[in-house]
Short mmCIF file of C-alpha atoms in Angstrom, two decimals:
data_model
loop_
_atom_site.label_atom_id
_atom_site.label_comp_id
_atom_site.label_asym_id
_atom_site.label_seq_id
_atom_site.Cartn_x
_atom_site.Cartn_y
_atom_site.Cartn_z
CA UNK N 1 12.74 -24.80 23.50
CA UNK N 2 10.49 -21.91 24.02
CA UNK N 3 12.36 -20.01 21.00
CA UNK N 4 12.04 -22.67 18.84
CA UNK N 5 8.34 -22.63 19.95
CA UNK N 6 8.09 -18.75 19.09
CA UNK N 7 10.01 -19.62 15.99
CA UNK N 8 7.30 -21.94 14.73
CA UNK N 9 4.72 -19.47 15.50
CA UNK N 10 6.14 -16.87 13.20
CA UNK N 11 6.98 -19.19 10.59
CA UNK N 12 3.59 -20.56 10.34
CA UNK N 13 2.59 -16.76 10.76
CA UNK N 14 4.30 -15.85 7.65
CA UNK N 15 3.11 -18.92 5.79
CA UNK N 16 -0.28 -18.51 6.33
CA UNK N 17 -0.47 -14.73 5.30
CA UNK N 18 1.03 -15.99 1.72
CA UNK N 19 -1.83 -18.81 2.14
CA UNK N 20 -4.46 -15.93 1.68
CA UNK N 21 -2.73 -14.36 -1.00
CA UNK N 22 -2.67 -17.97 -2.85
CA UNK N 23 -6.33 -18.46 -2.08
CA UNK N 24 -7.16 -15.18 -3.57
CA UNK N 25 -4.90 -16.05 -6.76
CA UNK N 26 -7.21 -20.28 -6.19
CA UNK N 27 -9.93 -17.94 -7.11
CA UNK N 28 -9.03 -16.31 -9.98
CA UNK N 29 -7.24 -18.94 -11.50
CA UNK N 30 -8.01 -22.32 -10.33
CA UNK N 31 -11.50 -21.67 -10.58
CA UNK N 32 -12.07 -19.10 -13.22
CA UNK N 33 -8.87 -19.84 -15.45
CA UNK N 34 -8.18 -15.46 -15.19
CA UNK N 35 -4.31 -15.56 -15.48
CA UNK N 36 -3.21 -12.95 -13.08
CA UNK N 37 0.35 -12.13 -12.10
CA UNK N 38 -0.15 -8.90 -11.24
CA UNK N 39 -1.08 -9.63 -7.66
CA UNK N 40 1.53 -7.86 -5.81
CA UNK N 41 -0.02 -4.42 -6.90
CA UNK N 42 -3.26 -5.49 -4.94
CA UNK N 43 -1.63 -7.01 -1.91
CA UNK N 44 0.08 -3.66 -2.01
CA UNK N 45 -2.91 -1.66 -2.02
CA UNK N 46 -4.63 -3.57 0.90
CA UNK N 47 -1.52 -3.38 2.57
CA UNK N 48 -1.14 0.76 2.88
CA UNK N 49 -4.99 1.50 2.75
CA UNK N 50 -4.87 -0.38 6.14
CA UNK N 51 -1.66 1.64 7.50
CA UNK N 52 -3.03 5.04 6.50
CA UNK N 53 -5.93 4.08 7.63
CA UNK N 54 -4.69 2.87 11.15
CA UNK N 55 -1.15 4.89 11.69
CA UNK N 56 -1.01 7.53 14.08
CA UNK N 57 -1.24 11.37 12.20
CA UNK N 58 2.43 12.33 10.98
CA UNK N 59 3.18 15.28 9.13
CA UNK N 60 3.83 15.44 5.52
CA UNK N 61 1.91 12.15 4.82
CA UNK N 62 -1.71 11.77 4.30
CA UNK N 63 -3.69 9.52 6.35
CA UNK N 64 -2.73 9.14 9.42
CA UNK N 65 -6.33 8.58 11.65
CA UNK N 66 -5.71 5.71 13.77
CA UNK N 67 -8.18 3.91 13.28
CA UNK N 68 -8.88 0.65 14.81
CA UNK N 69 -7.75 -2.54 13.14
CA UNK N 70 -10.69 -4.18 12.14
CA UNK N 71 -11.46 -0.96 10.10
CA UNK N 72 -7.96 -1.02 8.11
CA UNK N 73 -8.49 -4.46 7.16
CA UNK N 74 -11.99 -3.87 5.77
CA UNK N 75 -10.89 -0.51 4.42
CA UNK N 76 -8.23 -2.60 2.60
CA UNK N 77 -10.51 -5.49 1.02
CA UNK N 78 -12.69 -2.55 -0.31
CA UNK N 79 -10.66 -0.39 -2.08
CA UNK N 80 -7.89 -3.50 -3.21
CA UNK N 81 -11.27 -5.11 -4.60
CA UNK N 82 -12.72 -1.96 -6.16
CA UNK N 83 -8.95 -1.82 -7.84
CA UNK N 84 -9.39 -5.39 -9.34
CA UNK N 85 -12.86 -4.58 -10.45
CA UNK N 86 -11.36 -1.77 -12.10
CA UNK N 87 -8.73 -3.73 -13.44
CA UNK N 88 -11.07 -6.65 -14.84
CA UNK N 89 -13.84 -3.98 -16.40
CA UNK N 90 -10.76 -2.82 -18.75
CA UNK N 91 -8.51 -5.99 -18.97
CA UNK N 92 -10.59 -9.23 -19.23
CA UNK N 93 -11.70 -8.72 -22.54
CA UNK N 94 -8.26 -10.14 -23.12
CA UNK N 95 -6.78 -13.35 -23.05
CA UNK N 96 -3.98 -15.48 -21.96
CA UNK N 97 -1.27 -13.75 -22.13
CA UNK N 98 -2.29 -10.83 -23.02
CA UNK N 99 -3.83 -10.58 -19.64
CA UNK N 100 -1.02 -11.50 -17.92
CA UNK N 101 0.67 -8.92 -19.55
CA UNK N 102 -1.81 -6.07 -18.90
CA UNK N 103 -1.83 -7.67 -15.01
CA UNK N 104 1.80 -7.07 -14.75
CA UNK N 105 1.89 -3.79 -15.63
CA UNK N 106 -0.84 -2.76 -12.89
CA UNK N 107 1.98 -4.10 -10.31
CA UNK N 108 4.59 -1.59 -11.80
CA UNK N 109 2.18 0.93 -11.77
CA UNK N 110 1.24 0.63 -7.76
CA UNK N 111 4.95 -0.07 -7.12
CA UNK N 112 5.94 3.08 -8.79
CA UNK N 113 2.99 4.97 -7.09
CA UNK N 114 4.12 3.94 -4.20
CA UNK N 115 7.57 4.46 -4.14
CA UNK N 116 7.35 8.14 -6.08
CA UNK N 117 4.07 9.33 -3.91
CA UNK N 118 6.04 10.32 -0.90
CA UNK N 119 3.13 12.79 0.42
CA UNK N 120 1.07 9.39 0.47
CA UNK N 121 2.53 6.66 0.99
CA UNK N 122 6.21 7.60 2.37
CA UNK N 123 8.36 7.36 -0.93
CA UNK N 124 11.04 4.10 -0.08
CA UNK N 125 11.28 5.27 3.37
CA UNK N 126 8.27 2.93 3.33
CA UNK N 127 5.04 3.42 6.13
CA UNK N 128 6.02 2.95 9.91
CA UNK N 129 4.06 2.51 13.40
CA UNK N 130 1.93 0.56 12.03
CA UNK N 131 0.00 -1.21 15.12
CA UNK N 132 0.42 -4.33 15.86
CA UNK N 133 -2.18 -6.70 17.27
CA UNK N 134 -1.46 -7.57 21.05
CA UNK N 135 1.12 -4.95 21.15
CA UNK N 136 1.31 -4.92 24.74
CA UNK N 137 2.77 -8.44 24.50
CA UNK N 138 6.12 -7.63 22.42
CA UNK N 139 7.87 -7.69 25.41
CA UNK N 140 7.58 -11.79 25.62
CA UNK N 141 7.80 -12.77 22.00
CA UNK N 142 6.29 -16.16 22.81
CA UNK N 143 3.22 -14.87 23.54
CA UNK N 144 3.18 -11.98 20.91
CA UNK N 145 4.10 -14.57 18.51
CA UNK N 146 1.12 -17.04 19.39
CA UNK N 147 -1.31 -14.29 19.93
CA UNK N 148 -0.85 -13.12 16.03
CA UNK N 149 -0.54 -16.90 14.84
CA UNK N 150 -3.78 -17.28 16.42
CA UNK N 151 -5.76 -14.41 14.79
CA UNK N 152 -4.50 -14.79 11.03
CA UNK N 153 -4.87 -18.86 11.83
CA UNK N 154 -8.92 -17.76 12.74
CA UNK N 155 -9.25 -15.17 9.33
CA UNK N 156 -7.01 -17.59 7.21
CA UNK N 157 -10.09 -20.93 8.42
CA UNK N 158 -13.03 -18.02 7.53
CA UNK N 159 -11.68 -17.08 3.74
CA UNK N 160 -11.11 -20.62 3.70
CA UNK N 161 -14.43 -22.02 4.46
CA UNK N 162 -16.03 -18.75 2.44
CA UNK N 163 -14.41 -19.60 -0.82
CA UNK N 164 -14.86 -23.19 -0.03
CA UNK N 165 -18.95 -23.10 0.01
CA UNK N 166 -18.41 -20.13 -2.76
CA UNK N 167 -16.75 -22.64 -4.91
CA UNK N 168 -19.48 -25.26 -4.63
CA UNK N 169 -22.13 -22.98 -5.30
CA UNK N 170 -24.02 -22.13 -8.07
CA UNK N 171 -21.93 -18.74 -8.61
CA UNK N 172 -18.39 -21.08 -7.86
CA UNK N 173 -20.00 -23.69 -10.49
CA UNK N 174 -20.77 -20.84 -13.35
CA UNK N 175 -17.23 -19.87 -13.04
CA UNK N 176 -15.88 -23.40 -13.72
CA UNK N 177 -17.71 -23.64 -16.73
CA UNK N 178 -16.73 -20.42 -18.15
CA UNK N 179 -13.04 -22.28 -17.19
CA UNK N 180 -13.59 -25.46 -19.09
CA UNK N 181 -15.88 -24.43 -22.32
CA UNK N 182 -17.05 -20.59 -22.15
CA UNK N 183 -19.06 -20.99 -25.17
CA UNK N 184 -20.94 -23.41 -23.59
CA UNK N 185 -21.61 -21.28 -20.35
CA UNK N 186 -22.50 -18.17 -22.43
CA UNK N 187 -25.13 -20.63 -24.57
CA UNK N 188 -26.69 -21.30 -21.08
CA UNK N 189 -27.19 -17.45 -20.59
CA UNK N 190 -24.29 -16.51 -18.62
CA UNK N 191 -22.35 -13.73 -18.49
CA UNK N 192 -19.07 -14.38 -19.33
CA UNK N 193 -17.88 -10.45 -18.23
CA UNK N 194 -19.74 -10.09 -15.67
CA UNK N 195 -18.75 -13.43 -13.60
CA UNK N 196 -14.96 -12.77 -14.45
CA UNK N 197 -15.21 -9.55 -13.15
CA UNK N 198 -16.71 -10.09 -9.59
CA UNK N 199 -14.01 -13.35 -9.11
CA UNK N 200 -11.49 -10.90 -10.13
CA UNK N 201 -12.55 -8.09 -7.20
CA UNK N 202 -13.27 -10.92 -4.90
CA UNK N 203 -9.59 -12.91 -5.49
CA UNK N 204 -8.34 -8.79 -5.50
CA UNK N 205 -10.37 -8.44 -2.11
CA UNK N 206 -8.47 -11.21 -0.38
CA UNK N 207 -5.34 -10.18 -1.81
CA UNK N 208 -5.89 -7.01 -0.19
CA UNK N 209 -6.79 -8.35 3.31
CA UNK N 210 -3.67 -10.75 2.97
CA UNK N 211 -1.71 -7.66 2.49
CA UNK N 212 -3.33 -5.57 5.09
CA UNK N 213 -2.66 -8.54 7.88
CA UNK N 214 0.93 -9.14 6.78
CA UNK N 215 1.32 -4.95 7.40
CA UNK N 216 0.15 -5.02 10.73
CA UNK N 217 2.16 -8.44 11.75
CA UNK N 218 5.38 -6.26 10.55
CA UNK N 219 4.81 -3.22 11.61
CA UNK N 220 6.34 -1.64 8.81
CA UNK N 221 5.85 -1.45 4.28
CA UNK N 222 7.58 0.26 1.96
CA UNK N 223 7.63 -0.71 -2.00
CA UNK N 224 10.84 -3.19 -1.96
CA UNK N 225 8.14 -5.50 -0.23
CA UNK N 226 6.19 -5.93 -3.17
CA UNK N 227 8.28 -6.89 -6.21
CA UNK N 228 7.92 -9.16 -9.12
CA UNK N 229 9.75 -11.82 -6.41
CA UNK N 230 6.01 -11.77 -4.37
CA UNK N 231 4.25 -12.94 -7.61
CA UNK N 232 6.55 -15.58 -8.14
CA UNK N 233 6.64 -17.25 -4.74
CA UNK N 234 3.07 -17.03 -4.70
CA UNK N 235 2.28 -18.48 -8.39
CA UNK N 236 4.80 -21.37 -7.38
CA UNK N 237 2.46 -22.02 -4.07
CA UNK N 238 -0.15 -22.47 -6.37
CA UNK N 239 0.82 -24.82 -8.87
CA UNK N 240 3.21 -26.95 -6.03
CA UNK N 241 -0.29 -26.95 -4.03
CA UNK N 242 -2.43 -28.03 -6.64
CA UNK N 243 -4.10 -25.02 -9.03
CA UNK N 244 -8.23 -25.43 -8.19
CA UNK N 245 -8.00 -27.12 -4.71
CA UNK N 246 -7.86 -24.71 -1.89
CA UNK N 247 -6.41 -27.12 0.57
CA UNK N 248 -3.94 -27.41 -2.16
CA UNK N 249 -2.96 -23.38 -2.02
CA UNK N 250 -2.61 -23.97 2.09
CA UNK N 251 -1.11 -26.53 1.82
CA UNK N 252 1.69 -25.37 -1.01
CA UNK N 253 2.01 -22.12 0.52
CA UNK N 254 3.37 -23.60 3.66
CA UNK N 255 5.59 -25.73 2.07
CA UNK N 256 7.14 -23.82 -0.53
CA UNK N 257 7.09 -21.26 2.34
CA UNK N 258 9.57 -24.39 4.18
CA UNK N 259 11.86 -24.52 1.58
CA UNK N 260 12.23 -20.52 1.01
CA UNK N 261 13.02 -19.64 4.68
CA UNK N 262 15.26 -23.09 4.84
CA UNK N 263 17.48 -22.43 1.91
CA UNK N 264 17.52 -19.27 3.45
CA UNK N 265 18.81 -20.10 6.92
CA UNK N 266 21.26 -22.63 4.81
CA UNK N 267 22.52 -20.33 2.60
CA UNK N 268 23.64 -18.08 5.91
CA UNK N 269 25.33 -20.77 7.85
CA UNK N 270 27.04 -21.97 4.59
CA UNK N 271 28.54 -18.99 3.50
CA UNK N 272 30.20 -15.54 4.62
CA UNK N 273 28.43 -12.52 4.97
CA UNK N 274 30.40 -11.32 2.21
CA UNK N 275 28.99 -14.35 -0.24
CA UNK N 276 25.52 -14.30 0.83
CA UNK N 277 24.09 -11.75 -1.80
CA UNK N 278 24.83 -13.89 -4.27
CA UNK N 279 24.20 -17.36 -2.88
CA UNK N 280 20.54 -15.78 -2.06
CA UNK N 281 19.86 -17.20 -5.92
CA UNK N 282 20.04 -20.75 -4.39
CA UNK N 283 16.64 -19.89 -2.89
CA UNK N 284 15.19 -19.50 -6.57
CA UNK N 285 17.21 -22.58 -7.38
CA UNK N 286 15.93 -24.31 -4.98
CA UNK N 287 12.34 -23.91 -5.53
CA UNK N 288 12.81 -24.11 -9.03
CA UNK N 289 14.06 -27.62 -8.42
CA UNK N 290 11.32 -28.59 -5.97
CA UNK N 291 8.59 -27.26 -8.47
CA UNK N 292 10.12 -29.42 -11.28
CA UNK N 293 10.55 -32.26 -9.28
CA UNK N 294 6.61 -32.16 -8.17
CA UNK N 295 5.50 -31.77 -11.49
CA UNK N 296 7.07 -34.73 -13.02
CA UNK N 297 5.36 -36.64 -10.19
CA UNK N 298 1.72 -34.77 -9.63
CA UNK N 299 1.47 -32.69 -12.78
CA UNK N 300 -1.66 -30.99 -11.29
CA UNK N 301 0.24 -30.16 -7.98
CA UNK N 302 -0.28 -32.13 -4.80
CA UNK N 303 -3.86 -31.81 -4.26
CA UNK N 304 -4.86 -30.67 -7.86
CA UNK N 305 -8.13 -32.31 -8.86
CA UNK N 306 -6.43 -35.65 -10.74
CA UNK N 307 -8.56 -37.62 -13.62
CA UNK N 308 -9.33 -40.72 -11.97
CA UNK N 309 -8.54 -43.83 -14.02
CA UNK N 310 -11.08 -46.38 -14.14
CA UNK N 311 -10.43 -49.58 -12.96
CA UNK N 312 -9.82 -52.89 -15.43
CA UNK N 313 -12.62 -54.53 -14.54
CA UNK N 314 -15.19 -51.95 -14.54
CA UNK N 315 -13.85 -50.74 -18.24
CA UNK N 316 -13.87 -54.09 -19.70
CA UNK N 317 -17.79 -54.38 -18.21
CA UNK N 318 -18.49 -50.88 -19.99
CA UNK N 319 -16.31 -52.26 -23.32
CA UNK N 320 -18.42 -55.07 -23.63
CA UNK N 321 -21.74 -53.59 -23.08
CA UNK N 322 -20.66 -50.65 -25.65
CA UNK N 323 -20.66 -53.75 -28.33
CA UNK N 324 -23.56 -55.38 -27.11
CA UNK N 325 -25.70 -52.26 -27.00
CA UNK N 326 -26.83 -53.14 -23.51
CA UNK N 327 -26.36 -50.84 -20.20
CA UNK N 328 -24.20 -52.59 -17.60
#
């Protein structure tokens, strides 16, 4: 019992650190229609700034000044959201696909940085000793397990409830015009640039931070954990969730998170070791399935902002008074 109660703690661990990435990715596109798929090169910079930043000093690698924590973390949402800015001030003139394009190619270019830059970031043997919150506890993994569920529960609720009252201010309402009708926006005064570019650092920021926690939860990066297979997983939270809602992007992330470690576990019992590299494809089958299923049924995700349909009676009231020329 008390494994399967650990188990649920890292499970919902793991789904929850893939819930920030989604929100960040909410941001970006949900709200500000910036199609990004490029967003395992900024998880991946948030993820070593915060081990170089924190790792004890080893030679032949820069960084190395264990510093506390809190400090990686914020040193991560910094320089992952100074990369985005970067990114946006040279790529959102751009559009569509285009964008994507550009996005993509930012990934392979931190990838490759990262697995080439040995003297930085460890080459593919990857950053170790990174420190763990509660590390004291490892010893009872029922305890470590609800100790880290608890803290990335408590920052997952706080970028929640930030980008929640972000996305019903007057910033979070600006970008959801320059979503639905830009020209209108800019005819208002707005800067179209200028607001894609700060919800581009800010969705980079939390990218960053996602990557960061998920680091320190490990205890151990290296490049092979941020592949094209990261982008996916995460755009299919998205969209399965509900693209625009942010309960939808928890909410999707978890379950598509369900599905992914359950095929997973399936696929293991099912076949022998010597069969399981390729029946690991089921897991893209199987979300591929669930995500065509959903659509068919909620084509704006689970908790995607639906049109409502008026009711009968209440559009044959407005019908009639459209022909009468009187206000109902």
């Amino acid at each position: 019992m008390m494994d399967l109660v650990g188990y649920g703690a890292f499970f919902l661990t793991t789904a929850l650190i893939f819930s920030l990435i989604t929100l960040g990715l909410n941001l970006q596109w949900g709200l500000t229609g910036l199609f990004n798929v490029g967003l395992a090169g900024f998880v991946a910079i948030g993820a070593y700034t915060s081990a170089l930043l924190t790792t004890p000093e080893t030679a032949g690698r820069f960084g190395g000044f264990d510093m506390p924590i809190l400090i990686g973390w914020l040193g991560a949402m910094i320089l992952a959201g100074l990369a985005a800015a970067m990114t946006g001030i040279a790529t959102l003139r751009l559009k569509s696909d285009y964008l994507a394009i550009t996005t993509f190619g930012v990934a392979v270019v931190v990838q490759l940085v990262a697995l080439n830059a040995q003297s930085l970031t460890g080459g593919p043997f990857g950053v170790g000793f990174i420190p763990r919150p509660f590390a004291a506890l490892a010893e009872t993994p029922l305890l470590f397990n609800l100790s880290n569920l608890a803290i990335v529960a408590v920052v997952t609720l706080v970028v929640f409830l930030a980008l929640e009252h972000l996305s019903r201010s007057p910033w979070g309402r600006v970008l959801k015009a320059l979503r639905e009708d830009e020209r209108a926006a800019i005819s208002l005064g707005k800067s179209a640039r200028f607001y894609r570019v700060q919800a581009f650092a800010v969705g980079g920021a939390i990218m960053g931070l996602a990557g960061a926690v998920q680091a320190h939860f490990i205890g151990f990066i290296a490049p092979d954990n941020y592949v094209p297979t990261l982008t996916f997983q995460v755009w299919v939270m998205l969209i399965v969730g509900g693209s625009g809602s942010n309960k939808g992007a928890v909410v999707g992330s978890i379950l598509v998170w369900a599905i992914w470690a359950g095929s997973g576990a399936l696929t293991s019992v099912l076949f022998t070791p010597e069969q399981q590299a390729r029946a690991a494809a089921l897991q893209i089958v199987a979300i591929g399935v669930m995500l065509c299923v959903i659509l068919l049924v909620r084509p704006n995700g689970l908790l995607g902002d639906m049109p409502r349909r008026p009711r009968f009676g209440k559009r044959e009231r407005k019908v009639v008074a459209d022909e009468s020329g009187a206000t109902p």
